[in-house]
mmCIF file of C-alpha atoms in Angstrom:
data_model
loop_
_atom_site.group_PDB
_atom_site.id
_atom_site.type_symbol
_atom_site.label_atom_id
_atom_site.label_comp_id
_atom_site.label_asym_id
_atom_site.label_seq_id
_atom_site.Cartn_x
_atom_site.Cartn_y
_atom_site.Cartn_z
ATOM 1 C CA UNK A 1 0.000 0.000 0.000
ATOM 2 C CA UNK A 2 1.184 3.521 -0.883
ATOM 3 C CA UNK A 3 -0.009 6.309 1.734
ATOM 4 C CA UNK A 4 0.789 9.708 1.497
ATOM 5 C CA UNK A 5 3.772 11.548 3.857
ATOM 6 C CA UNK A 6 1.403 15.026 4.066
ATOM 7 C CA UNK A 7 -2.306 13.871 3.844
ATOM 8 C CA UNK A 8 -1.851 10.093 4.730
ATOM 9 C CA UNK A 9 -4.299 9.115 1.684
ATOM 10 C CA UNK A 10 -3.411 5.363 0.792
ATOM 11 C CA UNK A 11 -3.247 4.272 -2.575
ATOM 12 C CA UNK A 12 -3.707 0.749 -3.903
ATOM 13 C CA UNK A 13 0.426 -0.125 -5.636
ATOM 14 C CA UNK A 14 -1.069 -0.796 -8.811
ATOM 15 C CA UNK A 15 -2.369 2.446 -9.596
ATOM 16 C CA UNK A 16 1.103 3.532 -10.739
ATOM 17 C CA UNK A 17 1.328 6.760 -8.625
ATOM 18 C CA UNK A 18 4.333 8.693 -9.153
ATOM 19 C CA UNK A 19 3.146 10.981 -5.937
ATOM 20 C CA UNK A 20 -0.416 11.938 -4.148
ATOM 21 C CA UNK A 21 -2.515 13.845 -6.262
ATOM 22 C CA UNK A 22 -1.678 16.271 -3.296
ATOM 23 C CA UNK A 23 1.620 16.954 -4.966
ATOM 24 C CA UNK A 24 3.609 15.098 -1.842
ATOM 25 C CA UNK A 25 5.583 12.071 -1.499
ATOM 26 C CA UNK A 26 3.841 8.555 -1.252
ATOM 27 C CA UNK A 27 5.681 6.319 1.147
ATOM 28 C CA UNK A 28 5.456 2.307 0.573
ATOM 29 C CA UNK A 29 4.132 0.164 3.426
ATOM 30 C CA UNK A 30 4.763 -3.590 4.009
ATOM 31 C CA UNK A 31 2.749 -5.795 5.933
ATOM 32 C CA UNK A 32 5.711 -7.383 8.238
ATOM 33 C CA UNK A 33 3.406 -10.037 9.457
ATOM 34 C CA UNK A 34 4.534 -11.946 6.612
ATOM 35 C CA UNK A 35 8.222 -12.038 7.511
ATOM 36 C CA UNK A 36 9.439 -15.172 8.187
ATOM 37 C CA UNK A 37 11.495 -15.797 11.559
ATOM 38 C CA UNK A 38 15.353 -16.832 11.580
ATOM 39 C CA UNK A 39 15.687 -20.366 11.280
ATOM 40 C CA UNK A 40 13.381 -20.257 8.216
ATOM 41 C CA UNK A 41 15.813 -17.685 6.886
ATOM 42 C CA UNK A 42 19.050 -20.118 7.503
ATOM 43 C CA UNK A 43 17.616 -22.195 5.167
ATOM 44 C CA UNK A 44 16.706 -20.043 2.071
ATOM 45 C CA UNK A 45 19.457 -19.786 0.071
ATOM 46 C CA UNK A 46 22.171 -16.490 -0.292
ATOM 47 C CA UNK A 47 20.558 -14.836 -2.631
ATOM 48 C CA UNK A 48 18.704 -11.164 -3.175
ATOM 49 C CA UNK A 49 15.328 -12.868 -2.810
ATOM 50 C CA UNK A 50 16.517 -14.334 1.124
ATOM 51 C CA UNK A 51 14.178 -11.113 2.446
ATOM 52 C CA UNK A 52 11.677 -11.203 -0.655
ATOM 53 C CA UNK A 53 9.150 -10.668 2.080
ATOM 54 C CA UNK A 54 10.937 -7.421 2.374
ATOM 55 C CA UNK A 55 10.070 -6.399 -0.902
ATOM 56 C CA UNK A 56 6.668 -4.523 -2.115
ATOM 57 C CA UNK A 57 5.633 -8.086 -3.682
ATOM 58 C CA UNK A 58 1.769 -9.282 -3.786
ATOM 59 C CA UNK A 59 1.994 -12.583 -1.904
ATOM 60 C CA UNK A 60 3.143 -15.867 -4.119
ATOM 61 C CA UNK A 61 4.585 -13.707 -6.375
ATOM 62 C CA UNK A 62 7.705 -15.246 -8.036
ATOM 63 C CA UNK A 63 10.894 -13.726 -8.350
ATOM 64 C CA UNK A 64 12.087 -13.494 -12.311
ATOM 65 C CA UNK A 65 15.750 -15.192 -11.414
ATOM 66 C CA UNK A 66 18.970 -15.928 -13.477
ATOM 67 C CA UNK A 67 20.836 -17.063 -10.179
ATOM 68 C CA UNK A 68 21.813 -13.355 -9.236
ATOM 69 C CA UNK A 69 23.337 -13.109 -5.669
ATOM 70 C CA UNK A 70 26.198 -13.270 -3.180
ATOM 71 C CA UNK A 71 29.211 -13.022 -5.050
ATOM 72 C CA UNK A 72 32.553 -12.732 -3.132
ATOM 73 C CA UNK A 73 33.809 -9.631 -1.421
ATOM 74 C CA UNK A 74 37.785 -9.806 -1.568
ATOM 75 C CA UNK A 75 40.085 -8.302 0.762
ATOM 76 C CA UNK A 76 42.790 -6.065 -0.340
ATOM 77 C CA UNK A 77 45.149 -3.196 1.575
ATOM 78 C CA UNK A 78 44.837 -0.109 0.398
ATOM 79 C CA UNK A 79 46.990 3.148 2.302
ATOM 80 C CA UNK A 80 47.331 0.879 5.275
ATOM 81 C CA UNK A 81 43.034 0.344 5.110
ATOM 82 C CA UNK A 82 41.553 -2.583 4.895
ATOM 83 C CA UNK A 83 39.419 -2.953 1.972
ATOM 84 C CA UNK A 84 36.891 -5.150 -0.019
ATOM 85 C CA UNK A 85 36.155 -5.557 -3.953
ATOM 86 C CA UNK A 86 32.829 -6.830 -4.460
ATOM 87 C CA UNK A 87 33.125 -9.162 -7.293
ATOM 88 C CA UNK A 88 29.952 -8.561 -8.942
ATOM 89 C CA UNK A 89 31.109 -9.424 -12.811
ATOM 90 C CA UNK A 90 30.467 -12.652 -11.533
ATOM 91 C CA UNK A 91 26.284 -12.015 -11.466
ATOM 92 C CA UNK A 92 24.743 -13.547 -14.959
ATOM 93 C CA UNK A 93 25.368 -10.879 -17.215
ATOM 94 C CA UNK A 94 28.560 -9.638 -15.702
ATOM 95 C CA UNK A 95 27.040 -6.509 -14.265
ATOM 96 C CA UNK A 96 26.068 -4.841 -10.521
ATOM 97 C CA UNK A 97 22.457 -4.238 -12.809
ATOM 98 C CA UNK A 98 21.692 -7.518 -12.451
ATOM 99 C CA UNK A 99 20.644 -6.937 -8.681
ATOM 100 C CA UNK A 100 18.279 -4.509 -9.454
ATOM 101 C CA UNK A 101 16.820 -5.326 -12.769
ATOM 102 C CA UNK A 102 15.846 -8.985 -11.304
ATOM 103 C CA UNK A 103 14.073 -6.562 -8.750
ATOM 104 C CA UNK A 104 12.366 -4.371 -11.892
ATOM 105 C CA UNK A 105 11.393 -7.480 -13.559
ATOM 106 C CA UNK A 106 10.071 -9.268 -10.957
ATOM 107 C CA UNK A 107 7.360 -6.110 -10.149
ATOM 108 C CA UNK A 108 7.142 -5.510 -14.227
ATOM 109 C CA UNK A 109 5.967 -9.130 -14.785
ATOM 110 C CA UNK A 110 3.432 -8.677 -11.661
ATOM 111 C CA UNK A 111 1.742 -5.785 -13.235
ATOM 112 C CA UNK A 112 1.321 -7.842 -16.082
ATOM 113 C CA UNK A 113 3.250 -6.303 -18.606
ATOM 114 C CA UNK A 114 4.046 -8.053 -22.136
ATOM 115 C CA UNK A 115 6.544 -5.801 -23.554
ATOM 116 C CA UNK A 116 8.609 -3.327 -22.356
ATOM 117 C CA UNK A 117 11.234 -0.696 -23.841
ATOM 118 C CA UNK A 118 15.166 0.183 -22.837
ATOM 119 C CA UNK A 119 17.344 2.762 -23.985
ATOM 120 C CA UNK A 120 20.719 1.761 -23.206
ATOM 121 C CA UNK A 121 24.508 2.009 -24.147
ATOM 122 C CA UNK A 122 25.609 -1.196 -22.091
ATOM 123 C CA UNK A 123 24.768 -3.240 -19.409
ATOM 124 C CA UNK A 124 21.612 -2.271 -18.252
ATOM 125 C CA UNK A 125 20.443 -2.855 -22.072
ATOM 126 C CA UNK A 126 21.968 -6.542 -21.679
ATOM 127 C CA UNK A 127 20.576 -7.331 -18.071
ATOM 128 C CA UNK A 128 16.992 -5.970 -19.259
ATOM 129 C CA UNK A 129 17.291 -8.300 -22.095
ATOM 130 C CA UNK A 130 18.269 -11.451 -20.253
ATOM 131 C CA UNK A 131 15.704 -11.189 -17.258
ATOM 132 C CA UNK A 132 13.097 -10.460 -20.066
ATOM 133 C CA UNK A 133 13.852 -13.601 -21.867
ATOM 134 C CA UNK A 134 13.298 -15.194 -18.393
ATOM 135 C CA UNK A 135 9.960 -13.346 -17.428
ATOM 136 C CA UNK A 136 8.652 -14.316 -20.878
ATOM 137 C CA UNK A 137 8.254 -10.245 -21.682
ATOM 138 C CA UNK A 138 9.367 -9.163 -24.903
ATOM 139 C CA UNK A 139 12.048 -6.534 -24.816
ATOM 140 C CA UNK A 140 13.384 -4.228 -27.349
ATOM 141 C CA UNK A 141 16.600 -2.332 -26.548
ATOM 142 C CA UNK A 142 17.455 0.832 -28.307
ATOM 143 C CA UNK A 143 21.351 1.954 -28.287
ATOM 144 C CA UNK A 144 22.394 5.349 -29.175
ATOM 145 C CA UNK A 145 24.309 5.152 -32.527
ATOM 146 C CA UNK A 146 27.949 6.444 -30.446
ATOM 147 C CA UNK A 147 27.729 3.794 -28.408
ATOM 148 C CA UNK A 148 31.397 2.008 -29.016
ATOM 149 C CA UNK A 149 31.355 -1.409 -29.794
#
C-alpha cells in the first residue's frame, strides 16, 4: 500500500502513482506479518530474494531469477586500510544491474506487462534483455548510434 507523507491518503500499488494527487511524497508500506522468523531464513538460500518478504511483492509472487546473488567480497590493503572488492562481474550478465533489474522485472511481470522498452549504451540494455527472456516479456533495446562497440 502507498499512503501519502502530508495527507496520509493510501493508494492501492497498482495504480502507478508517481506521488499523491496532493503533490507530496507517497511512502510504501509492508505488511511485516509476513516475515518469516530466523531459522526459516538459515535455510533459504544467499541470494537477493533471502528477504523477498521485504520487498513490495503481492503474496506468491515469483521472483524473475537468473541465479543473481552473493558473489565474493575480496580483501585487499589499500593506504594501510583494509578494503573489499565486491566481485559482482560474476552475477549472470557480468554486471552490478543484475541486482536490481531482477528486482524491476520481478514487479514488471506482476503488473502484467508483455513488452517493455530500454534505452541503453551497455549493461543495463543486456541485463533488461536477459531477465526479459526469463519473465517471458518481450524486450526491445534501443542503443544510441555512439555507443562504441
Amino acid at each position: 500500500m502507498l499512503r501519502c507523507s502530508v495527507c496520509h491518503e493510501t493508494y492501492e500499488e497498482i495504480l502507478r502513482l508517481w506521488r499523491c494527487p496532493c503533490g507530496k511524497a507517497l511512502s510504501l508500506e509492508i505488511d511485516e506479518t509476513f516475515f518469516p522468523g530466523p531459522e526459516e531464513l538459515k535455510r533459504r538460500s544467499l541470494s537477493i530474494w533471502r528477504y523477498k518478504e521485504a520487498l513490495p511483492f503481492k503474496i506468491g509472487t515469483e521472483p524473475v531469477s537468473l541465479g543473481e546473488g552473493r558473489t565474493p567480497l575480496v580483501p585487499a590493503l589499500w593506504k594501510d586500510h583494509k578494503i573489499f572488492f565486491k566481485l559482482d562481474f560474476l552475477l549472470p550478465t557480468g554486471s552490478y544491474k543484475d541486482r536490481g533489474i531482477a528486482y524491476q522485472m520481478t514487479k514488471l511481470k506482476e503488473h502484467g506487462l508483455q513488452t517493455i522498452i530500454e534505452d541503453s549504451s551497455g549493461n543495463a540494455g543486456a541485463s533488461m534483455a536477459a531477465y526479459a527472456a526469463r519473465a517471458g516479456i518481450r524486450c526491445r533495446v534501443f542503443v544510441p548510434a555512439y555507443t562504441s562497440a
